[in-house]
Amino acid sequence: MTEAFLAHRNLLFTVAYEMLGSAADAEDVLQETWLRWSGVDREIVENERAYLVRITTRLALTRLRTLGRRKETYVGSWLPEPLLTAPDVAEDVELADSVSMAMMLVLETLTPTERAVFVLRDVFDVGYDEIAEAVGKTPAAVRQIAHRARSHVAARRPRGTVSAAESRDALAAFQRAVETGDLQRLLDLLAPDVVLMGDGGGVKQAVLRPVSGADKVARLLASGIGRIAAIGSLQPVQVNGFPALVVRVDDEIDTVLAVRMDDGLVTGLYAVRNPAKLSHMDRETALRR
């Protein structure tokens, strides 16, 4: 039982994380999954992977509904918990896209059942019959939900694709512009409709509502992140499969700044400052499909 669980642990964590957007809650779901799994009669299990995914999905769905109520009272914008990821996550283009900060925010706009169905079908290629067992719907209903969720996501996902090399080059230029406070260079790198979101969780100072427009965002970056960087350092890292920046002050992580690129320009910036959401940035998290 232990070997089977450990063999699929990274997959189960990825399923739970994509459904919840919270690494801490995903870890709790894994603990509950293990407790349920350890009490299962092995004789009734035909497919260990499918059985474990089913348990994880059901537990994550229950927790997702609780999280929804918690977010209603959250101070400011709620952003997914950033993960420091290994290079192999970026190499799996579909996996990286599914866990990117931009896509995780798109998934936030789905209902809990839509999110579970979309994640299981479009990310992990789970069969409709298995998904139906996991979410308590008929296969026909699951197909309809999957179609609805897929259309919803397609209308909101990033507009274009950017290679890893282009992303790294753009991030390096963006880092230099922020560090030097070069407003014109920032304006050249930002899309006209760029949006900046901040998450301080009511503990750290952050913008309470999204800020849109290249001029506003550039000035905010220069005065905010630029000021913090002046007393600390900016470090390029891989966050959720894509290049990002970590701001350190006194060797402690102060801010994780994830960047969304579309057609060579920065269209989304996600600044996570809530200390409770930075605990998974001190080690790489293994994600698997």
Short mmCIF file of C-alpha atoms in Angstrom, two decimals:
data_model
loop_
_atom_site.label_atom_id
_atom_site.label_comp_id
_atom_site.label_asym_id
_atom_site.label_seq_id
_atom_site.Cartn_x
_atom_site.Cartn_y
_atom_site.Cartn_z
CA MET A 1 0.00 0.00 0.00
CA THR A 2 2.83 2.39 0.89
CA GLU A 3 4.77 1.65 -2.30
CA ALA A 4 1.70 2.23 -4.47
CA PHE A 5 0.94 5.55 -2.75
CA LEU A 6 4.53 6.79 -3.01
CA ALA A 7 4.70 5.77 -6.67
CA HIS A 8 1.79 8.10 -7.46
CA ARG A 9 2.37 10.76 -4.80
CA ASN A 10 3.68 13.50 -7.12
CA LEU A 11 0.80 12.91 -9.52
CA LEU A 12 -1.73 13.12 -6.69
CA PHE A 13 -0.15 16.31 -5.35
CA THR A 14 -0.33 17.88 -8.82
CA VAL A 15 -4.02 16.94 -9.17
CA ALA A 16 -4.83 18.42 -5.75
CA TYR A 17 -2.75 21.56 -6.35
CA GLU A 18 -4.34 22.27 -9.74
CA MET A 19 -7.77 21.91 -8.19
CA LEU A 20 -7.02 24.03 -5.11
CA GLY A 21 -4.28 26.51 -6.06
CA SER A 22 -2.81 25.97 -2.60
CA ALA A 23 0.19 23.75 -1.91
CA ALA A 24 -0.58 23.66 1.82
CA ASP A 25 -4.13 22.45 1.19
CA ALA A 26 -2.89 19.99 -1.43
CA GLU A 27 -0.52 18.49 1.15
CA ASP A 28 -3.43 18.15 3.59
CA VAL A 29 -5.47 16.38 0.91
CA LEU A 30 -2.59 13.96 0.34
CA GLN A 31 -2.50 13.17 4.05
CA GLU A 32 -6.23 12.42 3.99
CA THR A 33 -5.81 10.39 0.79
CA TRP A 34 -3.19 8.24 2.47
CA LEU A 35 -5.44 7.62 5.48
CA ARG A 36 -8.31 6.56 3.20
CA TRP A 37 -6.01 4.46 1.01
CA SER A 38 -4.44 2.64 3.96
CA GLY A 39 -7.89 1.38 4.95
CA VAL A 40 -8.89 0.12 1.51
CA ASP A 41 -9.24 -3.60 0.78
CA ARG A 42 -6.66 -4.22 -1.96
CA GLU A 43 -8.80 -7.01 -3.40
CA ILE A 44 -11.34 -4.49 -4.73
CA VAL A 45 -8.71 -2.25 -6.40
CA GLU A 46 -8.29 -2.97 -10.11
CA ASN A 47 -6.29 0.15 -11.00
CA GLU A 48 -4.24 1.73 -8.20
CA ARG A 49 -3.63 5.02 -10.07
CA ALA A 50 -7.31 5.49 -10.91
CA TYR A 51 -8.42 4.60 -7.38
CA LEU A 52 -5.97 7.01 -5.76
CA VAL A 53 -6.89 9.83 -8.17
CA ARG A 54 -10.56 9.24 -7.35
CA ILE A 55 -9.93 9.56 -3.59
CA THR A 56 -7.80 12.69 -4.07
CA THR A 57 -10.38 14.31 -6.37
CA ARG A 58 -13.26 13.75 -3.97
CA LEU A 59 -11.29 15.14 -1.02
CA ALA A 60 -10.05 18.10 -3.05
CA LEU A 61 -13.59 18.91 -4.20
CA THR A 62 -14.78 19.05 -0.59
CA ARG A 63 -11.86 21.28 0.39
CA LEU A 64 -12.32 23.49 -2.69
CA ARG A 65 -15.81 24.42 -1.56
CA THR A 66 -14.43 25.34 1.87
CA LEU A 67 -11.69 27.42 0.24
CA GLY A 68 -14.33 29.30 -1.73
CA ARG A 69 -15.91 30.52 1.50
CA ARG A 70 -12.49 31.42 2.92
CA LYS A 71 -11.64 33.51 -0.16
CA GLU A 72 -14.81 35.57 0.29
CA THR A 73 -13.26 37.18 3.37
CA TYR A 74 -9.69 37.33 2.06
CA VAL A 75 -8.04 40.76 2.22
CA GLY A 76 -7.26 41.98 -1.31
CA SER A 77 -6.72 39.75 -4.33
CA TRP A 78 -6.24 36.01 -3.81
CA LEU A 79 -3.41 34.50 -5.87
CA PRO A 80 -2.38 30.84 -6.15
CA GLU A 81 0.48 29.68 -3.95
CA PRO A 82 3.69 29.84 -6.04
CA LEU A 83 5.86 26.73 -6.38
CA LEU A 84 9.57 26.59 -7.09
CA THR A 85 9.66 24.03 -9.90
CA ALA A 86 12.41 21.95 -11.50
CA PRO A 87 13.46 22.42 -15.16
CA ASP A 88 11.65 19.21 -16.18
CA VAL A 89 8.30 20.88 -15.48
CA ALA A 90 9.06 23.59 -18.06
CA GLU A 91 10.03 20.88 -20.55
CA ASP A 92 6.53 19.39 -20.35
CA VAL A 93 4.79 22.25 -22.15
CA GLU A 94 1.25 21.09 -21.38
CA LEU A 95 1.98 20.55 -17.69
CA ALA A 96 3.75 23.91 -17.37
CA ASP A 97 0.83 25.66 -19.07
CA SER A 98 -1.67 23.98 -16.75
CA VAL A 99 0.12 25.07 -13.54
CA SER A 100 1.16 28.55 -14.69
CA MET A 101 -0.07 31.38 -12.49
CA ALA A 102 -2.12 32.73 -15.40
CA MET A 103 -3.86 29.40 -16.01
CA MET A 104 -4.42 28.79 -12.30
CA LEU A 105 -6.27 32.10 -12.15
CA VAL A 106 -8.39 31.04 -15.13
CA LEU A 107 -9.24 27.81 -13.30
CA GLU A 108 -10.40 29.95 -10.36
CA THR A 109 -13.28 31.18 -12.55
CA LEU A 110 -14.70 27.65 -12.95
CA THR A 111 -17.14 25.99 -10.57
CA PRO A 112 -15.58 23.30 -8.35
CA THR A 113 -17.01 20.46 -10.47
CA GLU A 114 -16.00 22.16 -13.74
CA ARG A 115 -12.49 22.63 -12.40
CA ALA A 116 -12.19 18.98 -11.34
CA VAL A 117 -13.48 17.72 -14.69
CA PHE A 118 -11.26 20.05 -16.71
CA VAL A 119 -8.13 19.18 -14.72
CA LEU A 120 -8.73 15.44 -14.85
CA ARG A 121 -9.68 15.32 -18.53
CA ASP A 122 -7.59 18.00 -20.23
CA VAL A 123 -4.47 17.86 -18.08
CA PHE A 124 -4.30 14.24 -16.92
CA ASP A 125 -6.28 12.57 -19.73
CA VAL A 126 -8.47 10.61 -17.31
CA GLY A 127 -11.35 8.75 -18.97
CA TYR A 128 -14.90 10.08 -18.71
CA ASP A 129 -16.09 6.99 -16.82
CA GLU A 130 -13.36 7.40 -14.19
CA ILE A 131 -14.09 11.13 -13.85
CA ALA A 132 -17.79 10.36 -13.41
CA GLU A 133 -16.90 8.07 -10.49
CA ALA A 134 -14.73 10.77 -8.94
CA VAL A 135 -17.20 13.67 -9.17
CA GLY A 136 -20.45 11.73 -8.70
CA LYS A 137 -21.92 12.47 -12.14
CA THR A 138 -22.91 10.34 -15.13
CA PRO A 139 -20.38 10.02 -18.00
CA ALA A 140 -22.79 11.94 -20.26
CA ALA A 141 -23.00 14.80 -17.76
CA VAL A 142 -19.21 14.82 -17.40
CA ARG A 143 -18.83 15.19 -21.18
CA GLN A 144 -21.10 18.23 -21.12
CA ILE A 145 -19.27 19.74 -18.16
CA ALA A 146 -15.92 19.15 -19.88
CA HIS A 147 -17.11 20.88 -23.05
CA ARG A 148 -18.43 23.86 -21.08
CA ALA A 149 -15.25 24.16 -19.00
CA ARG A 150 -13.00 23.80 -22.07
CA SER A 151 -14.83 26.62 -23.86
CA HIS A 152 -14.62 28.83 -20.77
CA VAL A 153 -10.87 28.23 -20.39
CA ALA A 154 -10.15 28.67 -24.11
CA ALA A 155 -11.69 32.16 -24.03
CA ARG A 156 -9.45 33.25 -21.16
CA ARG A 157 -6.12 31.46 -21.57
CA PRO A 158 -2.93 33.29 -22.74
CA ARG A 159 -3.21 34.58 -26.30
CA GLY A 160 0.14 33.44 -27.71
CA THR A 161 3.04 31.14 -26.96
CA VAL A 162 6.55 32.28 -26.08
CA SER A 163 9.58 30.01 -26.09
CA ALA A 164 11.56 29.40 -22.92
CA ALA A 165 14.53 31.32 -24.38
CA GLU A 166 12.34 34.31 -25.26
CA SER A 167 10.82 34.26 -21.78
CA ARG A 168 14.26 34.23 -20.14
CA ASP A 169 15.51 37.10 -22.33
CA ALA A 170 12.39 39.15 -21.69
CA LEU A 171 12.60 38.48 -17.94
CA ALA A 172 16.27 39.52 -17.85
CA ALA A 173 15.40 42.80 -19.62
CA PHE A 174 12.44 43.28 -17.27
CA GLN A 175 14.67 42.67 -14.23
CA ARG A 176 17.21 45.28 -15.39
CA ALA A 177 14.46 47.82 -16.01
CA VAL A 178 12.95 47.28 -12.55
CA GLU A 179 16.33 47.42 -10.79
CA THR A 180 17.31 50.64 -12.54
CA GLY A 181 13.87 52.22 -12.41
CA ASP A 182 13.97 52.70 -16.21
CA LEU A 183 10.37 53.70 -16.89
CA GLN A 184 10.76 53.88 -20.66
CA ARG A 185 12.28 50.41 -20.82
CA LEU A 186 9.47 49.07 -18.66
CA LEU A 187 6.90 50.67 -20.94
CA ASP A 188 8.57 49.02 -23.93
CA LEU A 189 8.25 45.60 -22.29
CA LEU A 190 4.70 45.94 -20.95
CA ALA A 191 1.61 45.33 -23.07
CA PRO A 192 -0.79 48.31 -23.16
CA ASP A 193 -3.42 46.26 -21.26
CA VAL A 194 -0.99 44.67 -18.77
CA VAL A 195 -2.52 43.80 -15.38
CA LEU A 196 -0.66 43.68 -12.05
CA MET A 197 -2.14 41.74 -9.14
CA GLY A 198 -0.77 41.62 -5.60
CA ASP A 199 -1.42 39.25 -2.72
CA GLY A 200 -0.35 40.34 0.74
CA GLY A 201 -3.08 38.46 2.57
CA GLY A 202 -3.61 41.45 4.85
CA VAL A 203 -0.16 40.78 6.35
CA LYS A 204 2.14 42.50 3.84
CA GLN A 205 1.44 45.65 1.86
CA ALA A 206 0.14 44.90 -1.64
CA VAL A 207 -2.28 46.41 -4.13
CA LEU A 208 -5.78 45.47 -2.99
CA ARG A 209 -7.25 45.48 -6.49
CA PRO A 210 -5.75 44.70 -9.91
CA VAL A 211 -3.90 47.62 -11.53
CA SER A 212 -4.18 47.81 -15.32
CA GLY A 213 -2.43 49.85 -18.00
CA ALA A 214 1.25 50.03 -18.90
CA ASP A 215 1.86 53.52 -17.46
CA LYS A 216 0.28 52.79 -14.06
CA VAL A 217 1.95 49.39 -13.76
CA ALA A 218 5.38 50.70 -14.79
CA ARG A 219 5.29 53.48 -12.21
CA LEU A 220 4.08 51.10 -9.51
CA LEU A 221 6.86 48.62 -10.29
CA ALA A 222 9.53 51.28 -10.27
CA SER A 223 8.38 52.70 -6.93
CA GLY A 224 7.38 49.40 -5.30
CA ILE A 225 9.46 46.43 -6.43
CA GLY A 226 12.29 48.75 -7.44
CA ARG A 227 12.42 50.26 -3.94
CA ILE A 228 12.44 46.83 -2.30
CA ALA A 229 15.10 45.59 -4.72
CA ALA A 230 17.29 48.57 -3.80
CA ILE A 231 17.71 47.16 -0.29
CA GLY A 232 17.64 43.51 -1.34
CA SER A 233 18.14 41.47 -4.49
CA LEU A 234 16.21 40.12 -7.48
CA GLN A 235 16.81 36.50 -8.44
CA PRO A 236 15.47 34.76 -11.58
CA VAL A 237 13.85 31.39 -10.81
CA GLN A 238 11.35 28.92 -12.26
CA VAL A 239 7.92 29.36 -10.68
CA ASN A 240 5.08 27.07 -11.73
CA GLY A 241 7.02 26.06 -14.82
CA PHE A 242 7.82 29.58 -16.06
CA PRO A 243 10.54 32.21 -15.47
CA ALA A 244 9.84 34.51 -12.52
CA LEU A 245 11.63 36.76 -10.06
CA VAL A 246 12.17 36.35 -6.34
CA VAL A 247 12.81 39.48 -4.29
CA ARG A 248 14.96 38.78 -1.22
CA VAL A 249 15.53 41.16 1.68
CA ASP A 250 18.02 40.14 4.37
CA ASP A 251 18.23 36.72 2.68
CA GLU A 252 14.51 36.16 3.25
CA ILE A 253 11.98 35.88 0.43
CA ASP A 254 9.92 39.06 0.41
CA THR A 255 8.04 38.76 -2.90
CA VAL A 256 7.56 36.23 -5.69
CA LEU A 257 6.81 38.00 -8.97
CA ALA A 258 5.42 35.66 -11.62
CA VAL A 259 5.24 36.97 -15.17
CA ARG A 260 2.80 36.18 -17.96
CA MET A 261 4.01 36.71 -21.52
CA ASP A 262 1.83 37.02 -24.63
CA ASP A 263 3.28 37.69 -28.07
CA GLY A 264 6.59 38.86 -26.60
CA LEU A 265 5.12 41.40 -24.15
CA VAL A 266 4.35 41.20 -20.43
CA THR A 267 0.57 41.00 -20.04
CA GLY A 268 0.29 39.78 -16.47
CA LEU A 269 2.28 40.29 -13.27
CA TYR A 270 1.45 38.41 -10.07
CA ALA A 271 3.20 39.59 -6.92
CA VAL A 272 2.76 37.18 -4.00
CA ARG A 273 3.89 38.66 -0.66
CA ASN A 274 1.71 36.80 1.82
CA PRO A 275 4.29 34.94 3.99
CA ALA A 276 1.91 32.00 4.42
CA LYS A 277 2.11 31.36 0.67
CA LEU A 278 5.90 31.41 0.33
CA SER A 279 6.82 28.25 2.25
CA HIS A 280 7.17 26.13 -0.92
CA MET A 281 9.71 28.50 -2.44
CA ASP A 282 12.64 27.16 -0.40
CA ARG A 283 12.74 23.82 -2.25
CA GLU A 284 11.75 22.43 -5.63
CA THR A 285 8.34 20.80 -5.86
CA ALA A 286 8.02 17.75 -8.10
CA LEU A 287 4.96 17.89 -10.35
CA ARG A 288 3.87 14.97 -12.55
CA ARG A 289 1.16 14.03 -14.99
#
